[in-house]
Amino acid sequence: MTTLTAPPARRGAGALRAAGVFVERSLRQNLRDGEALLMAVLLPVLLMLVFTYVFGGAIDPTGAYLSYVVPGIILTCAGFGASGVAVSVNRDVTTGAINRFRTMPIAGATVLIGHVVASLLRNLVATGLVIGVGVALGFRPDATPLEWVGAVGVVGLYILAITALFAFIGLVAGSPESANGYGFLLLFLPYASSAFVPVETMPSWLRGFSEHQPITPVIETIRGLLTGTEIGTAGPLALVWCVGVVLVAGLLVALTFPRRLRR
């Protein structure tokens, strides 16, 4: 006698597998966007050339300004690179792409994970480009292998933090254009930090802000790891700021994502 059994229940794709698919999707979208890809390549090079040859001589005639400015350019370019996440996430939400993905046997949040991880990978490549251009211009980091690992880790943690913020902006903005505008405000933070000039040279009202905003300790930590300058309390502060931003932004995304999809 043959026993009839029900067919196995349809199981959803594993979270890691689904996230990997969306990371690939986001990277493919970046490759198809020729203008954004060109800016990702040209922006680090142009910033390096401008600050080295246009402003560098006036700021430090000895030529040591290049070693000072490279960490600032790394974070500035990472911010510009991560800002596209706000537009991409908002486009997925406003066009209904995420709602269509939710009909599949996958967790809807894996779409956001794909955007964030792709941003991390993309911006780490841009970081390598910045350092490579800096070396070609005369930048000579004296970091040990362990310090290199630490510097890359801090840069990666910063990219993760700023990308999480841009993902939240993409969720709450009403359109891709407004997401781009809101996110643009975050891109000014490196200019009001120790990225390009020491905070001691700034007016007193701006110096207080520059010393206590999150970008400055991150830059000082990377600068210290790569060039041997004093890190002091900047290292722990950089970690606290970055981890705190990731946690807060992640919580905001978790609270906003379901409500945004119900609109």
PDB file of C-alpha atoms in Angstrom:
ATOM      1  CA  MET A   1       0.000   0.000   0.000  1.00  0.00           C
ATOM      2  CA  THR A   2       1.406   3.328  -1.047  1.00  0.00           C
ATOM      3  CA  THR A   3       1.439   6.064   1.552  1.00  0.00           C
ATOM      4  CA  LEU A   4       0.679   9.513   0.214  1.00  0.00           C
ATOM      5  CA  THR A   5       2.660  12.311   1.764  1.00  0.00           C
ATOM      6  CA  ALA A   6       2.303  16.053   1.350  1.00  0.00           C
ATOM      7  CA  PRO A   7       4.967  17.773  -0.702  1.00  0.00           C
ATOM      8  CA  PRO A   8       7.655  19.518   1.341  1.00  0.00           C
ATOM      9  CA  ALA A   9       6.860  23.083   2.328  1.00  0.00           C
ATOM     10  CA  ARG A  10       8.484  25.722   0.200  1.00  0.00           C
ATOM     11  CA  ARG A  11      11.427  27.125   2.044  1.00  0.00           C
ATOM     12  CA  GLY A  12      12.736  30.629   1.586  1.00  0.00           C
ATOM     13  CA  ALA A  13      16.227  31.335   0.439  1.00  0.00           C
ATOM     14  CA  GLY A  14      18.785  31.564   3.208  1.00  0.00           C
ATOM     15  CA  ALA A  15      19.435  35.061   4.519  1.00  0.00           C
ATOM     16  CA  LEU A  16      23.097  34.998   3.477  1.00  0.00           C
ATOM     17  CA  ARG A  17      22.295  33.732   0.002  1.00  0.00           C
ATOM     18  CA  ALA A  18      19.563  36.322  -0.485  1.00  0.00           C
ATOM     19  CA  ALA A  19      21.801  39.109   0.809  1.00  0.00           C
ATOM     20  CA  GLY A  20      24.526  37.989  -1.595  1.00  0.00           C
ATOM     21  CA  VAL A  21      22.095  38.225  -4.509  1.00  0.00           C
ATOM     22  CA  PHE A  22      21.163  41.772  -3.556  1.00  0.00           C
ATOM     23  CA  VAL A  23      24.796  42.770  -3.071  1.00  0.00           C
ATOM     24  CA  GLU A  24      25.459  41.604  -6.614  1.00  0.00           C
ATOM     25  CA  ARG A  25      22.356  43.466  -7.817  1.00  0.00           C
ATOM     26  CA  SER A  26      23.534  46.708  -6.211  1.00  0.00           C
ATOM     27  CA  LEU A  27      27.043  46.334  -7.639  1.00  0.00           C
ATOM     28  CA  ARG A  28      25.637  45.685 -11.108  1.00  0.00           C
ATOM     29  CA  GLN A  29      23.508  48.812 -10.846  1.00  0.00           C
ATOM     30  CA  ASN A  30      26.620  50.796  -9.936  1.00  0.00           C
ATOM     31  CA  LEU A  31      28.509  49.425 -12.924  1.00  0.00           C
ATOM     32  CA  ARG A  32      25.661  50.392 -15.253  1.00  0.00           C
ATOM     33  CA  ASP A  33      25.623  53.953 -13.897  1.00  0.00           C
ATOM     34  CA  GLY A  34      28.497  55.342 -15.951  1.00  0.00           C
ATOM     35  CA  GLU A  35      28.384  58.844 -14.468  1.00  0.00           C
ATOM     36  CA  ALA A  36      28.456  57.625 -10.867  1.00  0.00           C
ATOM     37  CA  LEU A  37      31.240  55.170 -11.693  1.00  0.00           C
ATOM     38  CA  LEU A  38      33.262  57.926 -13.364  1.00  0.00           C
ATOM     39  CA  MET A  39      32.813  60.190 -10.345  1.00  0.00           C
ATOM     40  CA  ALA A  40      33.873  57.391  -8.003  1.00  0.00           C
ATOM     41  CA  VAL A  41      37.143  57.164  -9.925  1.00  0.00           C
ATOM     42  CA  LEU A  42      37.726  60.842 -10.698  1.00  0.00           C
ATOM     43  CA  LEU A  43      36.664  62.442  -7.417  1.00  0.00           C
ATOM     44  CA  PRO A  44      39.473  60.985  -5.266  1.00  0.00           C
ATOM     45  CA  VAL A  45      42.057  61.846  -7.914  1.00  0.00           C
ATOM     46  CA  LEU A  46      40.805  65.416  -8.391  1.00  0.00           C
ATOM     47  CA  LEU A  47      40.553  66.086  -4.660  1.00  0.00           C
ATOM     48  CA  MET A  48      44.065  64.791  -4.125  1.00  0.00           C
ATOM     49  CA  LEU A  49      45.450  66.975  -6.913  1.00  0.00           C
ATOM     50  CA  VAL A  50      43.571  70.103  -5.803  1.00  0.00           C
ATOM     51  CA  PHE A  51      44.513  69.898  -2.134  1.00  0.00           C
ATOM     52  CA  THR A  52      48.105  68.905  -2.897  1.00  0.00           C
ATOM     53  CA  TYR A  53      49.004  71.329  -5.673  1.00  0.00           C
ATOM     54  CA  VAL A  54      46.509  74.192  -5.250  1.00  0.00           C
ATOM     55  CA  PHE A  55      46.189  74.517  -1.467  1.00  0.00           C
ATOM     56  CA  GLY A  56      49.096  72.423  -0.206  1.00  0.00           C
ATOM     57  CA  GLY A  57      51.836  74.941  -0.916  1.00  0.00           C
ATOM     58  CA  ALA A  58      50.009  77.708   0.926  1.00  0.00           C
ATOM     59  CA  ILE A  59      49.173  75.528   3.928  1.00  0.00           C
ATOM     60  CA  ASP A  60      52.544  73.776   4.278  1.00  0.00           C
ATOM     61  CA  PRO A  61      55.386  74.883   1.957  1.00  0.00           C
ATOM     62  CA  THR A  62      57.554  71.945   3.105  1.00  0.00           C
ATOM     63  CA  GLY A  63      55.466  69.464   1.102  1.00  0.00           C
ATOM     64  CA  ALA A  64      54.366  67.489   4.162  1.00  0.00           C
ATOM     65  CA  TYR A  65      50.737  68.467   3.623  1.00  0.00           C
ATOM     66  CA  LEU A  66      50.123  65.407   1.424  1.00  0.00           C
ATOM     67  CA  SER A  67      50.647  63.047   4.378  1.00  0.00           C
ATOM     68  CA  TYR A  68      48.286  65.164   6.451  1.00  0.00           C
ATOM     69  CA  VAL A  69      45.461  65.369   3.918  1.00  0.00           C
ATOM     70  CA  VAL A  70      45.237  61.770   2.660  1.00  0.00           C
ATOM     71  CA  PRO A  71      43.110  60.488   5.609  1.00  0.00           C
ATOM     72  CA  GLY A  72      40.702  63.400   5.153  1.00  0.00           C
ATOM     73  CA  ILE A  73      40.298  62.684   1.450  1.00  0.00           C
ATOM     74  CA  ILE A  74      39.675  59.006   2.232  1.00  0.00           C
ATOM     75  CA  LEU A  75      36.683  59.859   4.435  1.00  0.00           C
ATOM     76  CA  THR A  76      35.418  62.624   2.153  1.00  0.00           C
ATOM     77  CA  CYS A  77      35.341  60.272  -0.828  1.00  0.00           C
ATOM     78  CA  ALA A  78      33.781  57.514   1.276  1.00  0.00           C
ATOM     79  CA  GLY A  79      30.967  59.903   2.169  1.00  0.00           C
ATOM     80  CA  PHE A  80      30.331  60.801  -1.455  1.00  0.00           C
ATOM     81  CA  GLY A  81      30.420  57.134  -2.421  1.00  0.00           C
ATOM     82  CA  ALA A  82      28.001  56.120   0.320  1.00  0.00           C
ATOM     83  CA  SER A  83      25.554  58.947  -0.444  1.00  0.00           C
ATOM     84  CA  GLY A  84      24.277  57.047  -3.470  1.00  0.00           C
ATOM     85  CA  VAL A  85      22.743  54.488  -1.109  1.00  0.00           C
ATOM     86  CA  ALA A  86      20.103  57.025  -0.056  1.00  0.00           C
ATOM     87  CA  VAL A  87      18.981  57.420  -3.672  1.00  0.00           C
ATOM     88  CA  SER A  88      19.115  53.684  -4.429  1.00  0.00           C
ATOM     89  CA  VAL A  89      17.129  52.725  -1.337  1.00  0.00           C
ATOM     90  CA  ASN A  90      14.550  55.439  -1.957  1.00  0.00           C
ATOM     91  CA  ARG A  91      14.170  54.373  -5.583  1.00  0.00           C
ATOM     92  CA  ASP A  92      13.531  50.781  -4.491  1.00  0.00           C
ATOM     93  CA  VAL A  93      10.892  51.992  -2.034  1.00  0.00           C
ATOM     94  CA  THR A  94       9.110  54.560  -4.206  1.00  0.00           C
ATOM     95  CA  THR A  95       9.009  52.392  -7.333  1.00  0.00           C
ATOM     96  CA  GLY A  96       7.595  49.435  -5.433  1.00  0.00           C
ATOM     97  CA  ALA A  97      10.612  47.190  -6.021  1.00  0.00           C
ATOM     98  CA  ILE A  98      10.883  46.214  -2.358  1.00  0.00           C
ATOM     99  CA  ASN A  99       7.173  45.343  -2.232  1.00  0.00           C
ATOM    100  CA  ARG A 100       7.665  43.033  -5.207  1.00  0.00           C
ATOM    101  CA  PHE A 101      10.661  41.436  -3.522  1.00  0.00           C
ATOM    102  CA  ARG A 102       8.522  40.810  -0.450  1.00  0.00           C
ATOM    103  CA  THR A 103       6.331  38.450  -2.490  1.00  0.00           C
ATOM    104  CA  MET A 104       9.352  36.160  -2.772  1.00  0.00           C
ATOM    105  CA  PRO A 105      10.371  33.731  -0.005  1.00  0.00           C
ATOM    106  CA  ILE A 106      13.054  36.070   1.326  1.00  0.00           C
ATOM    107  CA  ALA A 107      13.316  38.625   4.095  1.00  0.00           C
ATOM    108  CA  GLY A 108      12.615  42.113   2.750  1.00  0.00           C
ATOM    109  CA  ALA A 109      15.432  43.592   4.823  1.00  0.00           C
ATOM    110  CA  THR A 110      17.995  41.709   2.726  1.00  0.00           C
ATOM    111  CA  VAL A 111      17.472  44.351   0.041  1.00  0.00           C
ATOM    112  CA  LEU A 112      18.851  46.972   2.430  1.00  0.00           C
ATOM    113  CA  ILE A 113      21.675  44.669   3.476  1.00  0.00           C
ATOM    114  CA  GLY A 114      22.615  44.351  -0.186  1.00  0.00           C
ATOM    115  CA  HIS A 115      22.847  48.123  -0.586  1.00  0.00           C
ATOM    116  CA  VAL A 116      24.922  48.527   2.581  1.00  0.00           C
ATOM    117  CA  VAL A 117      27.394  45.723   1.859  1.00  0.00           C
ATOM    118  CA  ALA A 118      27.826  46.849  -1.757  1.00  0.00           C
ATOM    119  CA  SER A 119      28.578  50.370  -0.512  1.00  0.00           C
ATOM    120  CA  LEU A 120      31.174  48.972   1.894  1.00  0.00           C
ATOM    121  CA  LEU A 121      32.922  47.009  -0.857  1.00  0.00           C
ATOM    122  CA  ARG A 122      32.735  49.858  -3.364  1.00  0.00           C
ATOM    123  CA  ASN A 123      34.150  52.406  -0.965  1.00  0.00           C
ATOM    124  CA  LEU A 124      36.949  50.164   0.239  1.00  0.00           C
ATOM    125  CA  VAL A 125      38.055  49.937  -3.394  1.00  0.00           C
ATOM    126  CA  ALA A 126      37.860  53.747  -3.611  1.00  0.00           C
ATOM    127  CA  THR A 127      39.990  53.942  -0.456  1.00  0.00           C
ATOM    128  CA  GLY A 128      42.631  51.817  -2.129  1.00  0.00           C
ATOM    129  CA  LEU A 129      42.507  54.176  -5.110  1.00  0.00           C
ATOM    130  CA  VAL A 130      42.994  57.227  -2.881  1.00  0.00           C
ATOM    131  CA  ILE A 131      46.006  55.662  -1.186  1.00  0.00           C
ATOM    132  CA  GLY A 132      47.431  54.549  -4.527  1.00  0.00           C
ATOM    133  CA  VAL A 133      47.150  58.055  -6.002  1.00  0.00           C
ATOM    134  CA  GLY A 134      48.653  59.481  -2.820  1.00  0.00           C
ATOM    135  CA  VAL A 135      51.629  57.119  -3.072  1.00  0.00           C
ATOM    136  CA  ALA A 136      52.103  58.136  -6.712  1.00  0.00           C
ATOM    137  CA  LEU A 137      52.201  61.787  -5.604  1.00  0.00           C
ATOM    138  CA  GLY A 138      54.685  61.138  -2.802  1.00  0.00           C
ATOM    139  CA  PHE A 139      52.651  59.878   0.145  1.00  0.00           C
ATOM    140  CA  ARG A 140      54.783  57.475   2.174  1.00  0.00           C
ATOM    141  CA  PRO A 141      52.865  55.796   5.024  1.00  0.00           C
ATOM    142  CA  ASP A 142      55.064  54.097   7.613  1.00  0.00           C
ATOM    143  CA  ALA A 143      52.397  51.836   9.110  1.00  0.00           C
ATOM    144  CA  THR A 144      53.174  48.301  10.222  1.00  0.00           C
ATOM    145  CA  PRO A 145      51.015  45.428   8.873  1.00  0.00           C
ATOM    146  CA  LEU A 146      48.969  45.483  12.083  1.00  0.00           C
ATOM    147  CA  GLU A 147      48.463  49.246  11.788  1.00  0.00           C
ATOM    148  CA  TRP A 148      47.344  48.800   8.188  1.00  0.00           C
ATOM    149  CA  VAL A 149      44.760  46.280   9.340  1.00  0.00           C
ATOM    150  CA  GLY A 150      43.622  48.720  12.023  1.00  0.00           C
ATOM    151  CA  ALA A 151      43.369  51.612   9.544  1.00  0.00           C
ATOM    152  CA  VAL A 152      41.336  49.543   7.077  1.00  0.00           C
ATOM    153  CA  GLY A 153      39.112  48.400   9.923  1.00  0.00           C
ATOM    154  CA  VAL A 154      38.429  51.970  11.056  1.00  0.00           C
ATOM    155  CA  VAL A 155      37.718  53.073   7.489  1.00  0.00           C
ATOM    156  CA  GLY A 156      35.378  50.130   7.001  1.00  0.00           C
ATOM    157  CA  LEU A 157      33.546  50.861  10.240  1.00  0.00           C
ATOM    158  CA  TYR A 158      33.133  54.509   9.224  1.00  0.00           C
ATOM    159  CA  ILE A 159      31.809  53.496   5.795  1.00  0.00           C
ATOM    160  CA  LEU A 160      29.335  51.151   7.487  1.00  0.00           C
ATOM    161  CA  ALA A 161      28.170  53.937   9.811  1.00  0.00           C
ATOM    162  CA  ILE A 162      27.724  56.595   7.121  1.00  0.00           C
ATOM    163  CA  THR A 163      26.051  54.086   4.786  1.00  0.00           C
ATOM    164  CA  ALA A 164      23.553  53.099   7.488  1.00  0.00           C
ATOM    165  CA  LEU A 165      22.653  56.772   7.907  1.00  0.00           C
ATOM    166  CA  PHE A 166      22.164  57.185   4.168  1.00  0.00           C
ATOM    167  CA  ALA A 167      19.996  54.054   4.074  1.00  0.00           C
ATOM    168  CA  PHE A 168      17.759  55.593   6.737  1.00  0.00           C
ATOM    169  CA  ILE A 169      17.569  58.850   4.765  1.00  0.00           C
ATOM    170  CA  GLY A 170      16.575  56.855   1.700  1.00  0.00           C
ATOM    171  CA  LEU A 171      13.730  55.238   3.636  1.00  0.00           C
ATOM    172  CA  VAL A 172      12.228  58.448   5.011  1.00  0.00           C
ATOM    173  CA  ALA A 173      12.692  60.727   1.986  1.00  0.00           C
ATOM    174  CA  GLY A 174       9.741  61.277  -0.324  1.00  0.00           C
ATOM    175  CA  SER A 175      11.650  60.983  -3.589  1.00  0.00           C
ATOM    176  CA  PRO A 176      15.128  60.139  -4.895  1.00  0.00           C
ATOM    177  CA  GLU A 177      15.798  63.848  -5.415  1.00  0.00           C
ATOM    178  CA  SER A 178      14.956  64.734  -1.825  1.00  0.00           C
ATOM    179  CA  ALA A 179      16.996  61.751  -0.571  1.00  0.00           C
ATOM    180  CA  ASN A 180      19.969  63.122  -2.468  1.00  0.00           C
ATOM    181  CA  GLY A 181      19.414  66.590  -0.986  1.00  0.00           C
ATOM    182  CA  TYR A 182      19.050  65.446   2.614  1.00  0.00           C
ATOM    183  CA  GLY A 183      22.093  63.223   2.358  1.00  0.00           C
ATOM    184  CA  PHE A 184      24.160  66.061   0.956  1.00  0.00           C
ATOM    185  CA  LEU A 185      24.140  67.726   4.381  1.00  0.00           C
ATOM    186  CA  LEU A 186      26.257  64.899   5.825  1.00  0.00           C
ATOM    187  CA  LEU A 187      28.898  65.416   3.156  1.00  0.00           C
ATOM    188  CA  PHE A 188      29.928  68.758   4.655  1.00  0.00           C
ATOM    189  CA  LEU A 189      31.057  67.268   7.979  1.00  0.00           C
ATOM    190  CA  PRO A 190      34.633  66.460   6.823  1.00  0.00           C
ATOM    191  CA  TYR A 191      35.161  70.098   5.851  1.00  0.00           C
ATOM    192  CA  ALA A 192      34.411  71.167   9.434  1.00  0.00           C
ATOM    193  CA  SER A 193      36.873  68.711  10.944  1.00  0.00           C
ATOM    194  CA  SER A 194      40.617  68.143  11.021  1.00  0.00           C
ATOM    195  CA  ALA A 195      40.469  66.579   7.549  1.00  0.00           C
ATOM    196  CA  PHE A 196      42.174  69.439   5.708  1.00  0.00           C
ATOM    197  CA  VAL A 197      43.515  71.828   8.351  1.00  0.00           C
ATOM    198  CA  PRO A 198      44.263  71.467  12.093  1.00  0.00           C
ATOM    199  CA  VAL A 199      41.316  72.456  14.255  1.00  0.00           C
ATOM    200  CA  GLU A 200      43.635  74.804  16.173  1.00  0.00           C
ATOM    201  CA  THR A 201      43.638  77.149  13.176  1.00  0.00           C
ATOM    202  CA  MET A 202      39.839  77.516  13.151  1.00  0.00           C
ATOM    203  CA  PRO A 203      37.787  80.265  14.835  1.00  0.00           C
ATOM    204  CA  SER A 204      36.842  79.444  18.415  1.00  0.00           C
ATOM    205  CA  TRP A 205      33.137  78.982  17.622  1.00  0.00           C
ATOM    206  CA  LEU A 206      33.931  76.464  14.889  1.00  0.00           C
ATOM    207  CA  ARG A 207      36.786  74.801  16.746  1.00  0.00           C
ATOM    208  CA  GLY A 208      34.492  73.523  19.494  1.00  0.00           C
ATOM    209  CA  PHE A 209      32.225  71.860  16.952  1.00  0.00           C
ATOM    210  CA  SER A 210      35.141  70.441  14.966  1.00  0.00           C
ATOM    211  CA  GLU A 211      36.772  68.886  18.016  1.00  0.00           C
ATOM    212  CA  HIS A 212      33.602  67.143  19.187  1.00  0.00           C
ATOM    213  CA  GLN A 213      32.006  65.974  15.960  1.00  0.00           C
ATOM    214  CA  PRO A 214      32.489  62.298  14.961  1.00  0.00           C
ATOM    215  CA  ILE A 215      34.625  62.814  11.849  1.00  0.00           C
ATOM    216  CA  THR A 216      37.612  64.356  13.639  1.00  0.00           C
ATOM    217  CA  PRO A 217      38.515  61.381  15.900  1.00  0.00           C
ATOM    218  CA  VAL A 218      38.072  58.993  12.981  1.00  0.00           C
ATOM    219  CA  ILE A 219      40.467  61.031  10.846  1.00  0.00           C
ATOM    220  CA  GLU A 220      42.988  61.425  13.652  1.00  0.00           C
ATOM    221  CA  THR A 221      42.922  57.669  14.255  1.00  0.00           C
ATOM    222  CA  ILE A 222      43.532  56.847  10.591  1.00  0.00           C
ATOM    223  CA  ARG A 223      46.212  59.547  10.372  1.00  0.00           C
ATOM    224  CA  GLY A 224      47.956  58.171  13.433  1.00  0.00           C
ATOM    225  CA  LEU A 225      47.864  54.582  12.185  1.00  0.00           C
ATOM    226  CA  LEU A 226      49.200  55.467   8.728  1.00  0.00           C
ATOM    227  CA  THR A 227      51.701  58.202   9.519  1.00  0.00           C
ATOM    228  CA  GLY A 228      52.607  57.682  13.170  1.00  0.00           C
ATOM    229  CA  THR A 229      51.081  60.857  14.616  1.00  0.00           C
ATOM    230  CA  GLU A 230      49.726  60.845  18.166  1.00  0.00           C
ATOM    231  CA  ILE A 231      46.324  59.146  18.411  1.00  0.00           C
ATOM    232  CA  GLY A 232      45.582  59.641  22.104  1.00  0.00           C
ATOM    233  CA  THR A 233      41.890  59.364  22.928  1.00  0.00           C
ATOM    234  CA  ALA A 234      40.900  59.669  19.271  1.00  0.00           C
ATOM    235  CA  GLY A 235      40.993  55.885  18.794  1.00  0.00           C
ATOM    236  CA  PRO A 236      38.415  54.962  21.450  1.00  0.00           C
ATOM    237  CA  LEU A 237      36.274  57.964  20.497  1.00  0.00           C
ATOM    238  CA  ALA A 238      36.296  56.929  16.837  1.00  0.00           C
ATOM    239  CA  LEU A 239      35.126  53.428  17.740  1.00  0.00           C
ATOM    240  CA  VAL A 240      32.421  54.725  20.082  1.00  0.00           C
ATOM    241  CA  TRP A 241      31.130  57.198  17.488  1.00  0.00           C
ATOM    242  CA  CYS A 242      31.089  54.689  14.621  1.00  0.00           C
ATOM    243  CA  VAL A 243      29.546  51.839  16.594  1.00  0.00           C
ATOM    244  CA  GLY A 244      27.015  54.226  18.136  1.00  0.00           C
ATOM    245  CA  VAL A 245      25.990  55.582  14.725  1.00  0.00           C
ATOM    246  CA  VAL A 246      25.645  52.055  13.325  1.00  0.00           C
ATOM    247  CA  LEU A 247      23.437  50.991  16.239  1.00  0.00           C
ATOM    248  CA  VAL A 248      21.253  54.112  16.184  1.00  0.00           C
ATOM    249  CA  ALA A 249      20.907  54.117  12.400  1.00  0.00           C
ATOM    250  CA  GLY A 250      20.182  50.383  12.411  1.00  0.00           C
ATOM    251  CA  LEU A 251      17.464  50.876  15.014  1.00  0.00           C
ATOM    252  CA  LEU A 252      15.920  53.727  13.030  1.00  0.00           C
ATOM    253  CA  VAL A 253      15.955  51.629   9.871  1.00  0.00           C
ATOM    254  CA  ALA A 254      14.371  48.686  11.704  1.00  0.00           C
ATOM    255  CA  LEU A 255      11.584  50.932  13.018  1.00  0.00           C
ATOM    256  CA  THR A 256      11.035  52.798   9.753  1.00  0.00           C
ATOM    257  CA  PHE A 257      11.255  49.963   7.229  1.00  0.00           C
ATOM    258  CA  PRO A 258       7.931  48.209   8.038  1.00  0.00           C
ATOM    259  CA  ARG A 259       6.025  51.507   8.267  1.00  0.00           C
ATOM    260  CA  ARG A 260       7.454  52.738   4.978  1.00  0.00           C
ATOM    261  CA  LEU A 261       6.309  49.596   3.202  1.00  0.00           C
ATOM    262  CA  ARG A 262       2.732  50.020   4.479  1.00  0.00           C
ATOM    263  CA  ARG A 263       2.329  53.414   2.799  1.00  0.00           C
TER     264      ARG A 263
END
